[in-house]
Every structure is written in structure tokens, then in C-alpha cells.
């Protein structure tokens, strides 16, 4: 019961562990997938912004190249287009046909273009250099950083700047000296291919970021749905196995209950049987015991009759008296045997460890005379005889009866040889007593263990025929079983089982 209970718990615990583990793995997988997706989305958006920045930069570079190739471009002087004080050129300002013209260098042009694009699209361009001619062209910290990076070989940079609504991508790439630039910048010591500075493009990122955020939100929602769906399925599966297990457990429980009830009933029936058995035994004992007295009286009066009237009665009367006396003796003998038989159960000693070798010695001691008279040979493997759990007196009696029997039913043609052996079988010992006597026909194998069952006529073998019944009773009292094997004309072997003493934890003498 205990065992199956804890097994039940184990079998419940296992699917729970599997469920939790699967859920954990699934959670980790979902988290990993969400994270990589998030990174991927972000990277894609940055790549797009970089591409856009590069496009605007390229366009601006081309327009500047156009201006440079003209060595600057003349435009009308106005309030918004004053001459550039930093442009040192012999023909910076011109008068032609009443018009005031001034030379617009690429940097100046770009500032004006940037103002327009800033107004119209929030896009602005900043031309800068680590060594600016015009102080306003000085770089900010990020631009300084980027310019140094370009010196080291980087080709472009991108950053996200500003906060909340005013979020911008800033893109920056280097400006290199081309042939066209030299006309104005050669006196500053620049050569072809040098990095003169860079343009940083500022693009509004708000809309792009909003798109990115909604994409990210959508991605997270999709993941959440998938996560909940699969987790729910897992949970369902788990609950199903749980229900399966508990219904199985209930069935097992019911079965166990049933077995318990049936066992209880059996125990009760057994107890009732034992009670009536004991009562019967008590009755048999009492009857045989009480019969002894009147029988003794009958016997002694018949003897008295025989003594007083011998010679005074006729021949017939003498014969009758002999018959009566003989019958009384036989009956006395039977009653003594019957009492013996009852005593196996009612007057037995409590069990303890018994050395079978010692019990055998007791038995052989009692049989000493008959053994020498018949010249019987006893072959006992004393060393192989175990210590068993039982009643020493009864076990000696058992061996004595069986050996006595073997001698009694010997074959007169040969010397009686009786072998005694024991071997282990599971918890039990099987003890065998084999002879080379006259043997028993198989049809009598059952009958010989019953009370007062004799196979042979009165005259030939003495005894009432209770010896083997007593043997059976002793073996059964010890929880064993007795049976016979025989080869008529060749010999008989009696076998009986006894429990080993080690199963009873008793301290064994001499060990
Ligand atoms: C017509 C003359 C002229 C030409 C051609 C010219 N620049 Fe300039 N550049 C200037 C002047 C003048 C300034 C400084 C004043 C200003 O910012 O307007 C300047 C400023 C710059 C600056 C800003 C840093 C600073 O020193 O203030 C860079 C960078 C620059 N030029 C690169 C170039 C490159 C590259 C080319 C060739 C594609 C080029 N320029 C062609 C006249 C010229």
C-alpha cells in the first residue's frame, strides 16, 4: 500500500517536471526569437537611414563639384546674399551692366541650400573641418569624433540624436580634395585626395522611429500570441495526463480497497474456522481422555474375570474373555494414540531455533534397540542438516516416526538402509528420509497420512496406524508440507518442508 502510494506520487510528479521543463524551453525560445527579431528590425532601420543619408550626401557632393568646376558661381548681391568675407579672390565682386555680382564658393552655396531644405523638409547640411577657415564651420563633439574616424579610414557614420519629438538621424561622410577644389584650397597646403573635412546630414527620424516602434510592437504581439497559444496547449496536455493519472489512481485505490475487504473477510473466515477447529480438537482430546477411565475399568474387570474363573468355564467362555481383553487393549492403545495426536496441537512447545542434527540424535537414541536388532544402517549427512524454526520435541518425534516406519516396513531380503538429507529451496528446507523397504503403491499415497488408516492386516505389523497422521500434523504445525514418493518393491522416500530459522531473527545457539 505504502509503496504503491509513493509510486503514484512519482508518476504524478514526472509529467509535471516534463511540463515545466518544456514550458521553460519554450519561454527561452520565444524570448530568444523576440530578441533577435528586435535586433534585426533595429538594424534594418539603421541601414535604411544610412542609405538615405548617403544619398543626400552624394547629391550634395555632386552639386558642390559642379560649383567647384566653375571655380565658384556668380550671383546677384542682395540682403540675403552678401559677399563672402572669408573668400579671398581677386574677382570676388563684379559690376556688369549695373548689376552687383559676387562669387559664391561651394561652402557658401551649400549653406544657402541647407537653409531652404531645412525650411521645407527639416533636412539640414553642415560643412565642417578640423581646421576651419570660417569659425562657424567648427565641428561639434560628434563631428570631431567622426572626422578623426575618417582619418583612420572609416567611410561614414550614423547616430540617433535628440529626444522625444525632436529625434534625428545624423549621417556624416568625409569630403576629399578633387582637382576642382585646388583652385581655392591649394594655398592652405592641401593635396589631391586629402580629407578636407566632412558634411553631416541631419534627417528627422520621428516618422521612421514611429514605424519602427509599431513594427516592434507588432512583432512582440505576434510572439506573445504564439507564446500563449503553445503554452496553453502544453498546459492542456499536462492537465489531460494529470486527469488520466488521477483516474488511474482512483481505480487502483478502489482495487486496493476491494482486496483489503476480501482479505479481511478471508481472515475472519479463517479465524472462525480456526476457532471451530480448536473446539473440535478440544472435544476430541476431552473425549479420548475421559474414555480412558471407563476403558481401564472394563479391561481390569475382564482380567479379573479371566483370573478368577480360568478353568471353571467352558472353552467358548475362555475364548470370549480373550477376545474382550484383546479388544480392550487395542482400544486403550488407540485412545493413547488419539491423545498423542491431539497433543501435537494442544500441548506443543513454543517455537525456537532447533538444530535438526540434535533432533535426529534424540530420535536415533529412542530407536537404538530396534536399529541394532534389525541391523539397519542410517546414513545421515549431519553437516547438511540445518537449524530450523520449530518445536524440538516434536521434530525429534517426526524423525523418529519416519525412521521407525522405514525400519518397520523393511524388505526382509536385504539390509535396511535409511538416508537422511536436507536441501534448501527458497525460504524452506526440504528434508528427505529414503529407505530401501517394501514401498507403497501410489494409490495409497494420500491415505497413509490419515488417522487409523492401515494398509496391512492386524497381525503382520503392530500399531494403530496413527504415526504418519501425527507426522503430518507436526509438519503442518510448523507451516510445512509432507508428501511421499515410492517405488513398490524398491523403497520409499518421505519429504517434508520446514522454514529456516534465519527468517525469524532468532538468536541461534552456538553462532
Ligand atoms: C571658389 C573657391 C573655392 C572652391 C573651388 C572650393 N572652396 Fe572650399 N572653401 C572656400 C572658402 C572661401 C571657404 C571658407 C568660407 C566658407 O565657409 O564659406 C571654404 C570652406 C571649405 C570647407 C569648410 C571648412 C573651413 O575651412 O571653413 C571645406 C571642408 C571645403 N571648403 C572643402 C572644399 C572642397 C572639398 C572643395 C572641392 C570640391 C572646395 N572646398 C572647393 C573656397 C572654395
XYZ file of C-alpha atoms and ligand atoms in Angstrom:
554
model
C 0.000 0.000 0.000
C 2.710 2.424 1.095
C 4.765 1.556 -1.890
C 2.064 1.929 -4.493
C 1.095 5.240 -2.872
C 4.531 6.756 -3.312
C 4.755 5.316 -6.809
C 1.538 7.124 -7.573
C 3.047 10.373 -6.409
C 6.135 9.757 -8.516
C 4.158 9.032 -11.630
C 2.330 12.310 -10.999
C 5.499 14.244 -10.444
C 7.154 13.105 -13.649
C 4.759 14.721 -16.132
C 4.820 17.890 -14.067
C 8.608 18.080 -14.373
C 8.365 17.409 -18.118
C 5.694 20.106 -18.430
C 7.712 22.698 -16.514
C 10.832 21.875 -18.478
C 9.049 22.158 -21.829
C 7.488 25.436 -20.736
C 10.892 26.745 -19.718
C 12.459 25.742 -23.045
C 9.538 27.258 -24.931
C 9.818 30.509 -22.920
C 13.531 30.719 -23.605
C 12.999 30.066 -27.325
C 10.297 32.737 -27.536
C 12.438 35.252 -25.666
C 15.411 34.490 -27.903
C 13.328 34.824 -31.049
C 11.800 38.134 -29.850
C 15.224 39.496 -29.010
C 16.809 38.580 -32.373
C 13.776 39.918 -34.226
C 14.040 43.149 -32.294
C 17.719 43.486 -33.112
C 17.062 42.699 -36.768
C 14.312 45.325 -37.068
C 16.504 47.953 -35.469
C 19.435 47.099 -37.705
C 17.241 47.246 -40.800
C 16.015 50.699 -39.857
C 19.526 51.970 -39.240
C 20.655 50.532 -42.569
C 17.795 52.388 -44.319
C 18.683 55.663 -42.567
C 22.330 55.219 -43.526
C 21.361 54.653 -47.141
C 19.186 57.764 -47.155
C 21.951 59.858 -45.551
C 24.484 58.557 -48.061
C 22.126 59.503 -50.935
C 21.676 63.051 -49.700
C 25.393 63.397 -49.080
C 26.239 62.138 -52.605
C 23.790 64.594 -54.156
C 25.273 67.471 -52.200
C 28.809 66.410 -53.120
C 27.849 66.389 -56.830
C 26.316 69.869 -56.659
C 29.427 71.121 -54.855
C 31.608 69.508 -57.504
C 29.587 71.328 -60.159
C 30.212 74.653 -58.353
C 33.907 73.867 -57.895
C 34.403 73.027 -61.522
C 33.187 76.542 -62.344
C 35.645 77.884 -59.774
C 32.631 79.279 -57.940
C 29.454 80.784 -59.423
C 28.427 84.437 -59.613
C 25.077 85.542 -58.213
C 23.358 88.900 -57.624
C 24.294 90.584 -54.342
C 21.274 91.052 -52.097
C 20.456 91.339 -48.424
C 20.269 87.591 -48.181
C 23.298 87.096 -50.417
C 26.085 89.394 -49.225
C 29.668 88.857 -50.422
C 31.510 86.085 -48.513
C 34.089 87.786 -46.235
C 36.147 84.573 -45.996
C 36.537 84.186 -49.749
C 39.760 85.765 -50.803
C 39.563 86.147 -54.579
C 40.685 88.932 -56.857
C 37.358 88.966 -58.734
C 35.042 88.181 -55.827
C 32.736 91.161 -56.629
C 31.835 92.357 -60.130
C 29.767 95.154 -61.638
C 28.246 94.372 -65.019
C 25.509 96.357 -66.763
C 24.504 97.991 -63.488
C 24.276 94.684 -61.665
C 26.255 93.850 -58.470
C 27.574 90.276 -58.667
C 29.515 88.242 -56.073
C 31.319 84.887 -56.331
C 29.570 82.044 -54.459
C 32.064 79.334 -53.337
C 30.719 75.734 -52.764
C 30.606 76.131 -48.974
C 28.587 79.326 -49.205
C 26.204 77.792 -51.741
C 25.699 74.769 -49.555
C 24.730 76.855 -46.531
C 22.037 78.562 -48.588
C 20.744 75.247 -49.969
C 20.688 73.836 -46.440
C 18.605 76.797 -45.204
C 15.978 76.095 -47.886
C 15.864 72.337 -47.292
C 15.701 72.911 -43.551
C 12.669 75.167 -44.050
C 10.905 72.842 -46.418
C 11.785 69.343 -45.210
C 13.569 69.716 -41.868
C 16.732 68.480 -43.596
C 19.969 70.322 -42.926
C 23.598 70.014 -44.034
C 26.635 71.125 -42.080
C 30.039 71.565 -43.702
C 32.870 71.270 -41.238
C 36.576 70.638 -40.824
C 39.131 70.086 -38.063
C 40.918 73.208 -39.404
C 38.077 75.555 -40.369
C 38.769 78.779 -42.284
C 35.462 80.182 -41.109
C 34.988 79.832 -37.288
C 31.250 78.987 -37.663
C 32.291 75.871 -39.589
C 33.873 74.427 -36.437
C 32.726 70.831 -35.682
C 30.688 69.765 -32.670
C 31.977 66.903 -30.469
C 30.299 64.116 -32.503
C 31.626 65.654 -35.732
C 35.171 65.859 -34.269
C 34.877 62.209 -33.374
C 33.662 61.286 -36.847
C 36.376 63.341 -38.612
C 39.038 61.514 -36.582
C 37.370 58.246 -37.552
C 37.547 59.218 -41.247
C 41.269 59.920 -40.840
C 41.534 56.342 -39.609
C 39.743 55.065 -42.711
C 36.034 54.892 -41.846
C 33.778 55.901 -44.726
C 30.604 57.066 -42.960
C 28.929 57.425 -39.566
C 25.380 57.427 -38.307
C 23.841 58.332 -34.943
C 20.461 58.919 -33.411
C 20.338 62.286 -31.658
C 17.835 64.392 -29.766
C 14.880 63.399 -27.650
C 11.134 62.722 -27.883
C 9.660 64.573 -30.894
C 12.941 66.117 -31.980
C 14.685 62.854 -32.798
C 17.115 62.975 -35.699
C 19.402 60.692 -37.601
C 22.741 62.278 -38.209
C 24.753 60.979 -41.119
C 28.283 62.080 -41.903
C 30.856 61.287 -44.586
C 34.276 62.800 -45.493
C 34.929 65.332 -48.243
C 38.099 64.737 -50.233
C 40.056 67.272 -52.259
C 39.423 66.894 -56.006
C 41.160 68.746 -58.832
C 38.391 71.383 -58.812
C 38.900 72.244 -55.150
C 42.570 73.099 -55.551
C 41.905 76.461 -57.221
C 40.846 77.884 -53.857
C 42.336 75.461 -51.269
C 45.825 74.813 -52.664
C 47.333 77.764 -50.795
C 46.259 76.115 -47.473
C 48.606 73.222 -48.327
C 46.003 70.562 -49.311
C 46.810 67.999 -51.934
C 44.681 65.773 -54.140
C 42.864 63.027 -52.120
C 43.317 64.694 -48.708
C 40.335 64.757 -46.409
C 39.416 68.437 -46.232
C 36.531 67.936 -43.848
C 33.039 66.455 -43.994
C 29.333 67.089 -44.372
C 26.924 65.987 -41.656
C 23.351 65.487 -42.794
C 20.617 65.829 -40.181
C 17.386 63.986 -41.060
C 14.220 63.914 -38.939
C 13.787 60.385 -37.529
C 10.431 60.756 -35.789
C 8.298 59.135 -38.517
C 10.824 56.366 -39.141
C 11.039 55.633 -35.428
C 7.264 55.564 -35.120
C 7.169 52.959 -37.917
C 9.971 51.019 -36.231
C 8.153 51.100 -32.906
C 4.881 49.897 -34.409
C 6.780 47.094 -36.201
C 8.424 46.139 -32.919
C 5.096 46.231 -31.100
C 3.539 44.061 -33.793
C 6.409 41.622 -33.566
C 6.059 41.418 -29.779
C 2.297 40.894 -30.035
C 2.806 38.070 -32.546
C 5.333 36.471 -30.234
C 3.023 36.909 -27.268
C 0.148 35.247 -29.106
C 2.326 32.351 -30.262
C 3.727 32.002 -26.753
C 0.328 31.947 -25.084
C -1.096 29.568 -27.686
C 1.649 26.987 -27.381
C 1.849 27.363 -23.595
C -1.903 26.897 -23.370
C -1.665 23.762 -25.482
C 1.116 22.473 -23.255
C -0.951 23.191 -20.166
C -3.938 21.403 -21.670
C -1.800 18.387 -22.477
C -0.394 18.397 -18.964
C -3.838 18.660 -17.362
C -5.053 15.785 -19.502
C -2.257 13.499 -18.326
C -2.944 14.681 -14.772
C -6.628 13.729 -15.071
C -5.620 10.429 -16.631
C -3.288 9.712 -13.739
C -5.736 10.645 -11.027
C -8.478 8.479 -12.559
C -5.993 5.644 -12.764
C -5.078 6.263 -9.164
C -8.730 6.187 -8.158
C -9.148 2.854 -9.946
C -6.093 1.457 -8.208
C -7.380 2.761 -4.909
C -10.726 1.058 -5.446
C -8.992 -2.175 -6.333
C -6.845 -1.981 -3.242
C -9.905 -1.321 -1.127
C -11.602 -4.365 -2.607
C -8.564 -6.554 -1.979
C -8.412 -5.253 1.572
C -12.063 -6.070 2.164
C -11.743 -9.544 0.656
C -8.629 -10.193 2.733
C -10.457 -9.049 5.839
C -13.311 -11.423 5.047
C -10.846 -14.242 4.472
C -9.081 -13.525 7.736
C -12.395 -13.569 9.552
C -13.469 -16.829 7.917
C -10.090 -18.282 8.743
C -10.396 -17.230 12.360
C -13.860 -18.786 12.600
C -12.508 -21.969 11.043
C -9.576 -21.965 13.437
C -11.948 -21.500 16.366
C -14.183 -24.379 15.394
C -11.106 -26.489 14.656
C -9.706 -25.779 18.092
C -13.056 -26.581 19.655
C -13.184 -29.864 17.791
C -9.669 -30.728 18.885
C -10.506 -29.844 22.436
C -13.550 -32.075 22.163
C -11.567 -34.991 20.726
C -8.999 -34.598 23.448
C -11.585 -34.455 26.183
C -13.477 -37.473 24.830
C -10.387 -39.640 24.493
C -9.138 -38.507 27.850
C -12.441 -39.246 29.571
C -12.805 -42.579 27.764
C -9.572 -43.822 29.334
C -11.074 -44.282 32.782
C -14.106 -46.471 31.936
C -11.962 -48.420 29.488
C -9.386 -49.109 32.144
C -12.237 -50.407 34.290
C -13.532 -52.703 31.528
C -10.008 -54.033 30.932
C -9.240 -54.691 34.574
C -12.564 -56.422 35.204
C -12.133 -58.626 32.158
C -8.668 -59.518 33.501
C -10.159 -60.224 36.922
C -12.780 -62.413 35.266
C -10.105 -64.326 33.393
C -8.010 -64.843 36.516
C -10.870 -65.890 38.876
C -12.769 -68.159 36.541
C -9.993 -69.741 34.481
C -10.638 -73.483 34.341
C -14.170 -73.038 35.749
C -15.798 -72.038 32.498
C -16.057 -73.888 29.250
C -13.734 -73.416 26.268
C -16.033 -70.949 24.493
C -16.246 -68.673 27.537
C -12.426 -68.600 27.735
C -12.171 -67.629 24.071
C -14.732 -64.828 24.546
C -12.897 -63.489 27.557
C -9.664 -63.495 25.490
C -11.383 -61.567 22.676
C -12.802 -58.994 25.129
C -9.439 -58.492 26.823
C -7.701 -58.176 23.454
C -10.276 -55.640 22.214
C -9.965 -53.579 25.379
C -6.162 -53.469 24.965
C -6.460 -52.386 21.363
C -8.916 -49.729 22.257
C -6.634 -48.434 25.018
C -3.826 -48.272 22.518
C -5.992 -46.374 20.057
C -7.072 -43.875 22.666
C -3.495 -43.250 23.744
C -2.553 -42.647 20.113
C -5.513 -40.359 19.632
C -4.469 -38.366 22.686
C -0.976 -38.163 21.259
C -2.394 -36.879 18.031
C -4.464 -34.200 19.799
C -1.481 -33.150 21.875
C 0.510 -32.145 18.781
C -1.677 -29.072 18.518
C -2.853 -28.530 22.091
C 0.275 -29.367 24.081
C 3.070 -28.236 21.709
C 6.096 -26.242 22.948
C 6.702 -22.687 21.660
C 8.962 -22.452 18.576
C 12.618 -21.575 18.620
C 15.776 -22.403 16.691
C 16.215 -26.171 16.512
C 19.258 -27.976 15.187
C 17.882 -30.842 13.103
C 21.062 -32.824 13.765
C 20.315 -32.717 17.508
C 16.682 -33.678 16.933
C 17.926 -36.596 14.826
C 20.231 -37.734 17.618
C 17.284 -37.736 20.040
C 15.223 -39.795 17.582
C 18.037 -42.288 16.942
C 18.578 -42.623 20.691
C 14.976 -43.759 21.097
C 15.298 -46.164 18.178
C 18.637 -47.589 19.311
C 17.323 -51.046 20.147
C 15.281 -51.639 17.031
C 18.125 -50.344 14.844
C 20.602 -52.840 16.246
C 18.018 -55.646 16.250
C 17.317 -55.167 12.573
C 20.925 -54.290 11.674
C 19.714 -51.117 9.964
C 22.178 -48.619 8.512
C 21.419 -44.935 8.995
C 23.148 -42.624 6.507
C 22.634 -39.067 7.637
C 24.514 -36.051 6.275
C 24.668 -34.415 9.671
C 26.631 -31.415 8.358
C 23.993 -30.670 5.754
C 21.214 -30.634 8.336
C 20.044 -27.066 9.011
C 18.832 -25.178 12.009
C 15.115 -24.625 11.625
C 12.385 -22.770 13.446
C 10.259 -25.166 15.464
C 9.499 -27.364 18.456
C 12.462 -29.623 19.201
C 10.488 -32.418 20.899
C 8.041 -32.627 18.023
C 10.726 -32.539 15.350
C 12.536 -35.403 17.108
C 9.235 -37.257 17.212
C 8.703 -36.587 13.496
C 12.099 -38.012 12.577
C 11.621 -40.930 14.951
C 8.258 -41.817 13.416
C 9.568 -41.653 9.858
C 12.749 -43.628 10.558
C 10.788 -46.089 12.685
C 8.353 -46.507 9.818
C 11.178 -47.116 7.359
C 12.562 -49.878 9.597
C 9.139 -51.338 10.223
C 8.344 -51.730 6.532
C 11.774 -53.038 5.595
C 12.392 -55.708 2.993
C 13.479 -58.868 4.813
C 15.660 -59.869 1.840
C 18.147 -57.046 2.329
C 19.803 -54.904 4.990
C 17.701 -51.804 5.689
C 19.496 -48.614 4.597
C 17.927 -45.288 5.534
C 19.283 -41.993 4.126
C 18.525 -38.603 5.651
C 19.211 -35.413 3.692
C 18.214 -31.750 3.616
C 18.398 -29.152 0.866
C 17.419 -25.533 0.627
C 14.543 -24.309 -1.516
C 13.777 -20.604 -1.131
C 12.772 -19.838 2.430
C 12.295 -23.509 3.154
C 14.319 -26.611 3.788
C 13.252 -29.877 2.229
C 14.164 -32.839 4.453
C 14.068 -36.312 2.888
C 14.106 -39.730 4.535
C 14.574 -42.509 1.995
C 14.622 -46.272 2.597
C 15.036 -49.430 0.571
C 11.924 -51.083 2.080
C 8.890 -52.709 0.561
C 7.464 -49.467 -0.834
C 3.908 -48.183 -1.111
C 1.507 -48.377 -4.045
C 0.780 -44.892 -5.453
C -2.983 -45.188 -4.817
C -2.243 -45.175 -1.066
C -0.058 -42.030 -1.056
C -2.899 -39.879 0.342
C -4.475 -42.411 2.661
C -1.412 -43.223 4.718
C -1.462 -39.760 6.341
C -4.996 -40.211 7.701
C -5.827 -41.310 11.243
C -6.170 -45.116 11.792
C -5.608 -45.971 8.149
C -3.708 -49.223 7.882
C -2.607 -50.775 4.660
C -1.857 -54.140 6.187
C -3.884 -56.575 8.269
C -3.870 -56.630 12.061
C -1.390 -59.382 12.538
C 1.517 -58.502 10.384
C 2.593 -55.093 11.582
C 1.712 -53.789 15.016
C 0.490 -50.242 15.719
C -2.761 -48.420 15.264
C -1.781 -46.542 12.109
C -1.544 -43.067 13.557
C 2.208 -42.449 13.202
C 2.096 -40.755 9.805
C -1.005 -38.738 10.759
C 0.996 -37.363 13.682
C 3.908 -36.623 11.309
C 1.605 -34.690 9.025
C 0.171 -32.762 11.922
C 3.631 -31.834 13.242
C 4.813 -30.657 9.829
C 1.658 -28.620 9.322
C 2.002 -27.035 12.741
C 5.448 -25.887 11.535
C 3.940 -24.350 8.404
C 5.350 -27.067 6.144
C 4.030 -29.857 3.978
C 4.748 -33.586 3.796
C 4.484 -35.989 0.878
C 5.694 -39.408 -0.182
C 7.365 -40.932 -3.221
C 7.692 -44.650 -3.604
C 8.790 -47.408 -5.885
C 6.950 -50.535 -4.714
C 9.456 -53.276 -4.001
C 12.397 -50.889 -4.077
C 11.853 -48.263 -1.448
C 10.062 -45.185 -0.165
C 11.081 -41.561 0.367
C 9.251 -39.179 2.660
C 9.836 -35.479 2.120
C 8.763 -32.597 4.287
C 9.445 -28.846 4.327
C 10.369 -26.661 7.280
C 11.004 -22.908 7.423
C 14.647 -21.893 8.002
C 15.296 -20.261 11.364
C 17.075 -17.178 9.897
C 13.750 -15.751 8.721
C 12.652 -15.378 12.317
C 15.585 -13.344 13.582
C 16.072 -15.656 16.495
C 19.492 -15.931 18.060
C 20.849 -19.306 17.101
C 22.655 -21.346 19.687
C 26.363 -21.694 19.023
C 26.513 -18.936 16.363
C 35.841 79.257 -55.185
C 36.730 78.840 -54.131
C 36.546 77.560 -53.516
C 36.469 76.367 -54.133
C 36.505 75.992 -55.602
C 36.337 75.386 -53.074
N 36.317 76.002 -51.845
Fe 36.152 75.169 -50.064
N 36.023 76.940 -49.152
C 36.261 78.120 -49.794
C 36.193 79.215 -48.820
C 36.371 80.659 -49.083
C 35.883 78.582 -47.575
C 35.679 79.215 -46.189
C 34.495 80.132 -46.085
C 33.166 79.495 -46.132
O 32.915 78.614 -45.325
O 32.422 79.967 -46.971
C 35.782 77.158 -47.850
C 35.465 76.179 -46.853
C 35.584 74.885 -47.115
C 35.367 73.953 -46.108
C 34.890 74.225 -44.659
C 35.928 74.336 -43.566
C 36.576 75.669 -43.423
O 37.774 75.686 -43.673
O 35.850 76.604 -43.046
C 35.572 72.733 -46.686
C 35.501 71.386 -45.970
C 35.865 72.959 -48.046
N 35.879 74.256 -48.290
C 36.132 71.887 -48.912
C 36.223 72.144 -50.292
C 36.333 71.089 -51.273
C 36.413 69.575 -50.925
C 36.325 71.641 -52.467
C 36.361 70.919 -53.789
C 35.235 70.055 -54.114
C 36.246 73.078 -52.259
N 36.187 73.392 -50.932
C 36.236 73.987 -53.252
C 36.519 78.319 -51.088
C 36.457 77.333 -52.072
